[in-house]
Structure formats: structure tokens, C-alpha cells
Tab-separated table of C-alpha atoms and ligand atoms in Angstrom:
chain	number	residue	atom	x	y	z
A	1	UNK	CA	65.936	53.857	-133.684
A	2	UNK	CA	64.684	50.348	-133.194
A	3	UNK	CA	65.711	50.444	-129.560
A	4	UNK	CA	63.865	53.673	-129.177
A	5	UNK	CA	60.677	52.039	-130.422
A	6	UNK	CA	61.104	49.149	-128.016
A	7	UNK	CA	61.646	51.555	-125.169
A	8	UNK	CA	58.545	53.468	-126.157
A	9	UNK	CA	56.521	50.300	-126.091
A	10	UNK	CA	57.670	49.524	-122.559
A	11	UNK	CA	57.012	53.062	-121.376
A	12	UNK	CA	53.546	53.080	-122.884
A	13	UNK	CA	52.616	49.782	-121.256
A	14	UNK	CA	53.920	50.959	-117.961
A	15	UNK	CA	52.148	54.300	-118.274
A	16	UNK	CA	48.871	52.664	-119.044
A	17	UNK	CA	48.930	50.830	-115.712
A	18	UNK	CA	48.667	54.098	-113.843
A	19	UNK	CA	45.762	55.406	-115.914
A	20	UNK	CA	42.842	55.151	-113.517
A	21	UNK	CA	40.493	57.615	-115.114
A	22	UNK	CA	39.442	58.766	-118.545
A	23	UNK	CA	41.405	62.046	-118.318
A	24	UNK	CA	44.513	60.025	-117.351
A	25	UNK	CA	43.981	57.859	-120.353
A	26	UNK	CA	43.456	60.823	-122.696
A	27	UNK	CA	46.734	62.262	-121.454
A	28	UNK	CA	48.408	58.918	-122.086
A	29	UNK	CA	46.998	58.916	-125.602
A	30	UNK	CA	48.356	62.380	-126.342
A	31	UNK	CA	51.723	61.396	-124.965
A	32	UNK	CA	52.112	58.162	-126.903
A	33	UNK	CA	49.867	58.572	-129.921
A	34	UNK	CA	49.396	62.334	-130.271
A	35	UNK	CA	50.652	64.314	-133.227
A	36	UNK	CA	53.671	65.412	-131.282
A	37	UNK	CA	54.361	62.085	-129.646
A	38	UNK	CA	57.710	60.441	-130.163
A	39	UNK	CA	56.139	57.689	-132.179
A	40	UNK	CA	54.432	60.138	-134.560
A	41	UNK	CA	57.662	62.034	-134.981
A	42	UNK	CA	59.587	58.889	-135.813
A	43	UNK	CA	56.985	57.848	-138.364
A	44	UNK	CA	56.858	61.302	-139.845
A	45	UNK	CA	60.595	61.461	-140.140
A	46	UNK	CA	60.954	58.078	-141.721
A	47	UNK	CA	61.865	59.435	-145.133
A	48	UNK	CA	65.107	60.797	-143.672
A	49	UNK	CA	66.182	57.520	-142.148
A	50	UNK	CA	68.976	55.461	-143.546
A	51	UNK	CA	67.689	53.193	-146.322
A	52	UNK	CA	68.898	50.030	-144.637
A	53	UNK	CA	66.705	50.753	-141.586
A	54	UNK	CA	63.714	52.367	-143.256
A	55	UNK	CA	61.696	49.225	-143.822
A	56	UNK	CA	62.136	47.784	-140.363
A	57	UNK	CA	61.509	50.992	-138.498
A	58	UNK	CA	58.405	51.659	-140.601
A	59	UNK	CA	57.009	48.229	-139.919
A	60	UNK	CA	57.743	48.232	-136.211
A	61	UNK	CA	56.522	51.794	-135.799
A	62	UNK	CA	53.205	51.096	-137.473
A	63	UNK	CA	52.765	47.887	-135.538
A	64	UNK	CA	53.334	49.763	-132.316
A	65	UNK	CA	50.823	52.439	-133.303
A	66	UNK	CA	48.142	49.842	-133.996
A	67	UNK	CA	48.967	48.062	-130.749
A	68	UNK	CA	48.753	51.267	-128.690
A	69	UNK	CA	45.451	52.230	-130.315
A	70	UNK	CA	43.996	48.853	-129.397
A	71	UNK	CA	45.287	49.225	-125.841
A	72	UNK	CA	43.656	52.630	-125.646
A	73	UNK	CA	40.297	51.311	-126.823
A	74	UNK	CA	40.381	48.358	-124.449
A	75	UNK	CA	41.305	50.511	-121.525
A	76	UNK	CA	38.634	53.068	-122.357
A	77	UNK	CA	36.045	50.323	-122.505
A	78	UNK	CA	37.150	49.134	-119.087
A	79	UNK	CA	37.087	52.612	-117.518
A	80	UNK	CA	33.798	53.713	-119.064
A	81	UNK	CA	31.913	51.016	-120.940
A	82	UNK	CA	29.335	53.344	-122.445
A	83	UNK	CA	31.970	55.745	-123.775
A	84	UNK	CA	32.938	53.446	-126.582
A	85	UNK	CA	29.338	52.915	-127.597
A	86	UNK	CA	28.741	56.623	-127.667
A	87	UNK	CA	31.609	56.930	-130.066
A	88	UNK	CA	30.219	54.213	-132.308
A	89	UNK	CA	27.468	54.722	-134.871
A	90	UNK	CA	24.987	52.622	-132.897
A	91	UNK	CA	22.138	54.814	-131.694
A	92	UNK	CA	20.172	53.147	-128.920
A	93	UNK	CA	17.505	55.795	-129.005
A	94	UNK	CA	16.405	55.321	-132.604
A	95	UNK	CA	12.974	53.665	-132.818
A	96	UNK	CA	13.182	50.047	-133.974
A	97	UNK	CA	12.454	49.088	-137.540
A	98	UNK	CA	8.906	47.866	-138.005
A	99	UNK	CA	8.642	44.158	-138.677
A	100	UNK	CA	6.041	43.650	-141.371
A	101	UNK	CA	3.904	40.617	-140.732
A	102	UNK	CA	2.306	39.024	-143.783
A	103	UNK	CA	-1.347	38.095	-143.972
A	104	UNK	CA	-3.370	35.294	-145.425
A	105	UNK	CA	-5.210	36.079	-148.622
A	106	UNK	CA	-8.944	36.620	-147.969
A	107	UNK	CA	-9.795	33.582	-150.113
A	108	UNK	CA	-7.325	31.450	-148.123
A	109	UNK	CA	-8.935	32.686	-144.924
A	110	UNK	CA	-12.374	31.742	-146.227
A	111	UNK	CA	-11.144	28.341	-147.411
A	112	UNK	CA	-9.784	27.681	-143.924
A	113	UNK	CA	-13.092	28.657	-142.338
A	114	UNK	CA	-14.950	26.315	-144.686
A	115	UNK	CA	-12.536	23.462	-143.963
A	116	UNK	CA	-12.854	24.045	-140.229
A	117	UNK	CA	-16.657	24.039	-140.426
A	118	UNK	CA	-16.757	20.726	-142.294
A	119	UNK	CA	-14.000	19.126	-140.235
A	120	UNK	CA	-16.134	19.650	-137.165
A	121	UNK	CA	-18.939	17.793	-138.978
A	122	UNK	CA	-16.692	14.787	-139.610
A	123	UNK	CA	-15.565	15.536	-143.169
A	124	UNK	CA	-12.049	14.817	-144.408
A	125	UNK	CA	-10.179	17.013	-146.900
A	126	UNK	CA	-9.016	15.638	-150.253
A	127	UNK	CA	-7.521	17.147	-153.377
A	128	UNK	CA	-7.386	16.282	-157.049
A	129	UNK	CA	-5.572	17.409	-160.198
A	130	UNK	CA	-6.284	20.757	-161.853
A	131	UNK	CA	-5.390	19.284	-165.228
A	132	UNK	CA	-8.009	16.653	-165.771
A	133	UNK	CA	-9.248	14.105	-168.262
A	134	UNK	CA	-12.527	14.911	-169.913
A	135	UNK	CA	-13.699	11.534	-168.616
A	136	UNK	CA	-13.622	12.681	-164.971
A	137	UNK	CA	-14.698	16.257	-165.604
A	138	UNK	CA	-17.753	15.121	-167.600
A	139	UNK	CA	-18.428	11.453	-168.427
A	140	UNK	CA	-18.115	10.002	-164.950
A	141	UNK	CA	-20.441	12.758	-163.751
A	142	UNK	CA	-23.177	11.676	-166.119
A	143	UNK	CA	-22.422	14.346	-168.714
A	144	UNK	CA	-21.718	12.355	-171.875
A	145	UNK	CA	-20.059	13.722	-175.006
A	146	UNK	CA	-22.460	15.925	-176.993
A	147	UNK	CA	-24.807	16.265	-174.039
A	148	UNK	CA	-26.173	19.834	-173.982
A	149	UNK	CA	-25.327	20.059	-170.266
A	150	UNK	CA	-21.662	20.379	-171.253
A	151	UNK	CA	-22.513	23.946	-172.247
A	152	UNK	CA	-22.947	24.726	-168.542
A	153	UNK	CA	-19.177	24.655	-168.283
A	154	UNK	CA	-17.182	26.669	-170.840
A	155	UNK	CA	-14.060	24.639	-171.027
A	156	UNK	CA	-10.402	25.457	-171.528
A	157	UNK	CA	-9.033	22.498	-173.407
A	158	UNK	CA	-5.422	21.503	-173.143
A	159	UNK	CA	-5.858	18.978	-175.864
A	160	UNK	CA	-9.230	18.680	-177.513
A	161	UNK	CA	-8.036	15.913	-179.798
A	162	UNK	CA	-8.499	12.477	-178.322
A	163	UNK	CA	-5.396	10.522	-177.416
A	164	UNK	CA	-5.080	6.848	-178.276
A	165	UNK	CA	-7.171	5.968	-175.220
A	166	UNK	CA	-10.008	8.138	-176.485
A	167	UNK	CA	-9.350	10.761	-173.806
A	168	UNK	CA	-9.161	14.528	-173.995
A	169	UNK	CA	-7.330	16.819	-171.592
A	170	UNK	CA	-8.655	20.017	-170.032
A	171	UNK	CA	-8.376	22.387	-167.101
A	172	UNK	CA	-11.069	21.183	-164.749
A	173	UNK	CA	-14.127	23.412	-164.853
A	174	UNK	CA	-15.246	22.373	-161.381
A	175	UNK	CA	-14.054	20.246	-158.452
A	176	UNK	CA	-16.756	17.622	-159.061
A	177	UNK	CA	-14.386	15.269	-160.972
A	178	UNK	CA	-12.669	14.571	-157.653
A	179	UNK	CA	-15.954	12.957	-156.512
A	180	UNK	CA	-15.518	10.385	-159.257
A	181	UNK	CA	-11.835	9.879	-158.432
A	182	UNK	CA	-12.594	9.317	-154.754
A	183	UNK	CA	-15.423	6.855	-155.387
A	184	UNK	CA	-13.287	4.984	-157.870
A	185	UNK	CA	-10.595	4.390	-155.270
A	186	UNK	CA	-12.528	4.188	-152.011
A	187	UNK	CA	-15.538	2.370	-150.661
A	188	UNK	CA	-18.212	4.022	-148.543
A	189	UNK	CA	-18.626	5.428	-145.973
A	190	UNK	CA	-17.261	8.663	-147.435
A	191	UNK	CA	-17.431	12.131	-146.013
A	192	UNK	CA	-15.072	14.437	-147.794
A	193	UNK	CA	-14.646	17.996	-148.983
A	194	UNK	CA	-12.409	18.984	-151.877
A	195	UNK	CA	-11.084	22.521	-152.058
A	196	UNK	CA	-9.265	23.476	-155.240
A	197	UNK	CA	-8.863	25.691	-158.250
A	198	UNK	CA	-11.045	25.595	-161.342
A	199	UNK	CA	-10.859	27.263	-164.731
A	200	UNK	CA	-13.416	28.391	-167.288
A	201	UNK	CA	-13.229	29.848	-170.741
A	202	UNK	CA	-15.159	32.905	-169.792
A	203	UNK	CA	-15.095	36.686	-170.165
A	204	UNK	CA	-14.374	38.240	-166.764
A	205	UNK	CA	-16.633	40.747	-165.072
A	206	UNK	CA	-17.554	41.698	-161.504
A	207	UNK	CA	-19.006	38.251	-160.797
A	208	UNK	CA	-16.987	36.019	-163.145
A	209	UNK	CA	-13.333	35.080	-163.135
A	210	UNK	CA	-11.697	32.667	-165.534
A	211	UNK	CA	-10.014	30.986	-162.549
A	212	UNK	CA	-11.496	30.610	-159.097
A	213	UNK	CA	-11.799	28.173	-156.207
A	214	UNK	CA	-14.513	25.691	-155.439
A	215	UNK	CA	-15.137	23.487	-152.457
A	216	UNK	CA	-16.803	20.225	-153.390
A	217	UNK	CA	-18.489	17.990	-150.862
A	218	UNK	CA	-19.418	14.332	-150.989
A	219	UNK	CA	-21.021	12.024	-148.457
A	220	UNK	CA	-21.820	8.398	-149.297
A	221	UNK	CA	-23.142	5.883	-146.818
A	222	UNK	CA	-25.996	3.488	-146.222
A	223	UNK	CA	-29.366	5.238	-146.262
A	224	UNK	CA	-28.308	8.855	-146.460
A	225	UNK	CA	-31.286	11.072	-147.258
A	226	UNK	CA	-32.017	14.601	-148.330
A	227	UNK	CA	-32.528	15.397	-144.632
A	228	UNK	CA	-28.824	14.646	-144.089
A	229	UNK	CA	-27.916	17.001	-146.916
A	230	UNK	CA	-30.110	19.729	-145.466
A	231	UNK	CA	-28.883	19.273	-141.905
A	232	UNK	CA	-25.227	19.291	-142.941
A	233	UNK	CA	-25.486	22.383	-145.117
A	234	UNK	CA	-27.592	24.193	-142.522
A	235	UNK	CA	-24.924	23.580	-139.867
A	236	UNK	CA	-22.284	24.762	-142.319
A	237	UNK	CA	-24.212	27.977	-143.071
A	238	UNK	CA	-24.608	28.720	-139.367
A	239	UNK	CA	-20.892	28.221	-138.729
A	240	UNK	CA	-19.902	30.524	-141.586
A	241	UNK	CA	-22.591	33.212	-141.508
A	242	UNK	CA	-23.807	33.113	-137.909
A	243	UNK	CA	-26.203	31.105	-135.788
A	244	UNK	CA	-29.407	32.799	-136.857
A	245	UNK	CA	-28.753	32.359	-140.590
A	246	UNK	CA	-31.792	31.356	-142.653
A	247	UNK	CA	-31.363	29.043	-145.607
A	248	UNK	CA	-33.550	28.214	-148.602
A	249	UNK	CA	-33.441	25.364	-151.105
A	250	UNK	CA	-34.810	25.559	-154.634
A	251	UNK	CA	-34.859	22.992	-157.412
A	252	UNK	CA	-31.946	23.184	-159.804
A	253	UNK	CA	-30.417	20.955	-162.419
A	254	UNK	CA	-26.976	19.344	-162.330
A	255	UNK	CA	-26.496	16.132	-164.309
A	256	UNK	CA	-24.703	14.359	-161.449
A	257	UNK	CA	-27.469	14.729	-158.838
A	258	UNK	CA	-31.135	13.886	-158.599
A	259	UNK	CA	-32.896	15.737	-157.155
A	260	UNK	CA	-30.670	18.785	-157.603
A	261	UNK	CA	-30.991	22.015	-155.671
A	262	UNK	CA	-29.373	25.322	-155.067
A	263	UNK	CA	-29.092	26.776	-151.605
A	264	UNK	CA	-29.397	30.436	-150.682
A	265	UNK	CA	-28.876	32.283	-147.434
A	266	UNK	CA	-30.841	35.315	-146.299
A	267	UNK	CA	-28.319	38.133	-146.029
A	268	UNK	CA	-29.032	41.806	-145.487
A	269	UNK	CA	-32.579	41.571	-146.760
A	270	UNK	CA	-31.884	39.393	-149.798
A	271	UNK	CA	-31.708	35.705	-150.703
A	272	UNK	CA	-28.231	35.002	-152.077
A	273	UNK	CA	-27.370	31.742	-153.767
A	274	UNK	CA	-24.202	30.194	-152.341
A	275	UNK	CA	-24.032	26.620	-153.583
A	276	UNK	CA	-25.393	23.813	-155.710
A	277	UNK	CA	-26.194	20.393	-154.223
A	278	UNK	CA	-28.244	17.253	-154.532
A	279	UNK	CA	-28.494	13.514	-154.005
A	280	UNK	CA	-25.828	11.644	-155.960
A	281	UNK	CA	-27.283	10.400	-159.246
A	282	UNK	CA	-27.529	6.575	-159.556
A	283	UNK	CA	-25.659	6.822	-162.874
A	284	UNK	CA	-22.690	8.374	-161.060
A	285	UNK	CA	-22.608	5.499	-158.570
A	286	UNK	CA	-22.878	3.043	-161.407
A	287	UNK	CA	-19.952	4.588	-163.302
A	288	UNK	CA	-17.849	4.610	-160.119
A	289	UNK	CA	-18.565	0.885	-159.653
A	290	UNK	CA	-20.775	1.181	-156.573
A	291	UNK	CA	-23.376	-1.566	-156.861
A	292	UNK	CA	-24.828	-1.885	-153.339
A	293	UNK	CA	-28.474	-0.754	-153.669
A	294	UNK	CA	-28.562	0.401	-150.043
A	295	UNK	CA	-26.018	3.134	-150.461
A	296	UNK	CA	-26.973	6.702	-151.191
A	297	UNK	CA	-25.208	10.006	-150.943
A	298	UNK	CA	-25.324	13.730	-151.287
A	299	UNK	CA	-22.952	16.172	-152.936
A	300	UNK	CA	-22.503	19.906	-153.055
A	301	UNK	CA	-20.249	22.514	-154.604
A	302	UNK	CA	-19.635	26.100	-153.578
A	303	UNK	CA	-17.487	29.083	-154.540
A	304	UNK	CA	-15.379	30.424	-151.662
A	305	UNK	CA	-14.842	33.743	-153.481
A	306	UNK	CA	-18.589	34.246	-153.527
A	307	UNK	CA	-18.818	33.422	-149.829
A	308	UNK	CA	-15.990	35.865	-149.042
A	309	UNK	CA	-17.727	38.512	-151.167
A	310	UNK	CA	-20.949	38.144	-149.203
A	311	UNK	CA	-19.235	38.124	-145.815
A	312	UNK	CA	-16.978	41.104	-146.494
A	313	UNK	CA	-19.232	43.097	-148.789
A	314	UNK	CA	-16.912	42.861	-151.792
A	315	UNK	CA	-18.565	43.820	-155.050
A	316	UNK	CA	-16.019	42.652	-157.627
A	317	UNK	CA	-14.513	39.148	-157.764
A	318	UNK	CA	-11.561	40.423	-159.813
A	319	UNK	CA	-10.225	42.263	-156.752
A	320	UNK	CA	-9.111	38.937	-155.269
A	321	UNK	CA	-6.613	38.313	-158.034
A	322	UNK	CA	-5.395	41.784	-158.971
A	323	UNK	CA	-2.722	41.872	-156.228
A	324	UNK	CA	-3.638	45.338	-155.033
A	325	UNK	CA	-2.323	45.717	-151.481
A	326	UNK	CA	-4.848	48.451	-150.728
A	327	UNK	CA	-7.487	45.748	-151.107
A	328	UNK	CA	-5.591	42.819	-149.578
A	329	UNK	CA	-4.442	44.711	-146.468
A	330	UNK	CA	-8.022	45.153	-145.367
A	331	UNK	CA	-8.354	41.511	-144.354
B	1	DAH	N1	-19.977	21.426	-160.069
B	1	DAH	C1	-21.052	22.385	-160.025
B	1	DAH	C2	-20.638	23.646	-160.767
B	1	DAH	O1	-19.498	23.871	-160.952
B	1	DAH	C3	-21.427	22.703	-158.610
B	1	DAH	C4	-22.136	21.550	-157.974
B	1	DAH	C5	-23.507	21.452	-157.996
B	1	DAH	C6	-21.436	20.566	-157.349
B	1	DAH	C7	-24.178	20.415	-157.435
B	1	DAH	C8	-22.080	19.488	-156.783
B	1	DAH	C9	-23.478	19.428	-156.826
B	1	DAH	O2	-21.455	18.500	-156.179
B	1	DAH	O3	-24.123	18.385	-156.250
B	1	DAH	O4	-21.475	24.391	-161.157
């Protein structure tokens, strides 16, 4: 029986050499692997074989079957390369799967536009901590403890009790504290913008979120004037809203600037306020340790959500943070 298997192997190999076409090969397959082939008969009949030979014949027979099947596949591939693929489950005619490309969040897009606009005007980008000491969020900005101006910023306290250094911890209510941090560690000239997240203890509605972004700006140098503030913010407005944008300044109050203003742009028939600004208050310089009487500076702070809302006609700030793809996919 074992000899028979060996002989079969030789015959099959020999036979394969003269298979020059697919029909030849199919015939070869029937002869050596078909249901009525000698090999199949041997394997089928194995239960009647003498026990001492059963194991060996079974093993050799199965090995031969696997070997001949592989030979068949190889040969078929050589004779007709596409035939094998047709037999496989790969369908070359199915349309490809769509690759979904992600998008930047509309606020991220707006932040990038703002950064680009100010970079081209010579401003650097800095960041500061979202968890802040009350000293930087208020005191250094000329808003002392118990000053009524603190009510302008409803604060989320992390720890309202003073620590041993007399400091309290909060979630910053604006990006202005980074002004104080920068001036504390750097001498003029300074031209910097500070994008970042802010938090307020506030009921949400269409125009208020309890967390939102701001972009702060600070320029300090010798002899900067309000004309520099105006020119810079006008250029910014043109870059963001278009070259023929009109701007308007009105007096406003912020404890860290004097004079303080708010700036509006004329958009679709209306004046819309987009930022607060002013000349840095002498008290703020003093607290930061700037003593040179010739230095002056201007500062500003804006809300990128508000700018995105104006540009894209969005009527509810809460849409930005509700993770609704029907909204987000539009940008
Ligand atoms: N920090 C102010 C706010 O959150 C915005 C602001 C106004 C920033 C005037 C400034 C500024 O730097 O000069 O309401």
C-alpha cells in the first residue's frame, strides 16, 4: 500500500509536466484527486486496512492529497493567473470603501484664522494655565478683592478659601491673567496673542456658555499709542471679515485698561461688538514691575465663538459644544 502511494506520487508529478492547458490540468485533477481516483479510494478504504499499517498509510495518503492540491493550485495559477483570483472571494469590481476624512472644529478653524492674522502683524502666540490663582485673574489686573468690578466675571472657584500664601484658586474667567504672567517674566517689547479656554459660573443660553475660548492680545513697547491699537485691530478685522469691513470704537470700562473701549464691526446692516480693548492701565504695569515711564501698551480680548457665529451665521453658541455632527459637518 505504501509503495502504491509512492508510485502515485511519481505518476502525478510526471503527469503534471504534460499539462499544458487548463482542461489538461482539470483532467489531471480528476485522475489524481477525484472521487474515484486511486488516492481517494485508498483513503476511503482505510478502515479495512491492517491495523499495523493504518496509521502510516493514513498519514502518507493525506500528505499526498495536500501536496497534490497545492501542485494543482500552483499550476493553475501559472496557466491562467486570473483563474485563481476568480475563484477567490476578492471582487475587483466592488466600489472601494469610502475613507472618511475628519475636519477641524469650526472654533479651531476660527482660532487658526485669528492666529494667522496676528502672526502676519508680528504677534507671537503664548498660552497660560486654565486653573489660575485669583492673584493673576484679578489682583494683577487692577481688580482688587471686594472691588465691584469682580462682579463682571462670575467665577468658578476651585478653592475659595485662601491658602497659606493668601491665594485662592479658580478656573480663569478670561485670558487676561496671561498678560500679567507674560509681563512678569518678560521685558518689552512685547507683541503677543493668547488663545485659550475660559470658564464662568453662568446659566447657558443662545449667547452664553459656561466654557468658551478667548484670544487675548498684548503689545508693550516705547511710545505705543491708541493709534497703534486702532491700526492693529483694523487690520485684524479686515483679514477676518474682508477688506471693506467698517469698524467702530466706543468707550467701555475694564479695570486693566485706560481708556477702555469696545470694538464693533458693521455686518449685514448692524453694528456687532466683537472685542474689548484699551491702553494698558499704569497700575497693571506697576504690579508687573515695569517702571520705565516711556513704555506704554495696548491690550484686547475677543471671543472666537462669537466671531465664528458672525461669520457663519450661527445663532446659538451651544451648538459648538453639543457634538452634533449635523452641525459640525457643515464646516
Ligand atoms: N478680559 C475681558 C473680558 O473677559 C476682555 C478684555 C477687555 C480683554 C479689554 C482685554 C481688554 O485685554 O483690554 O471681558
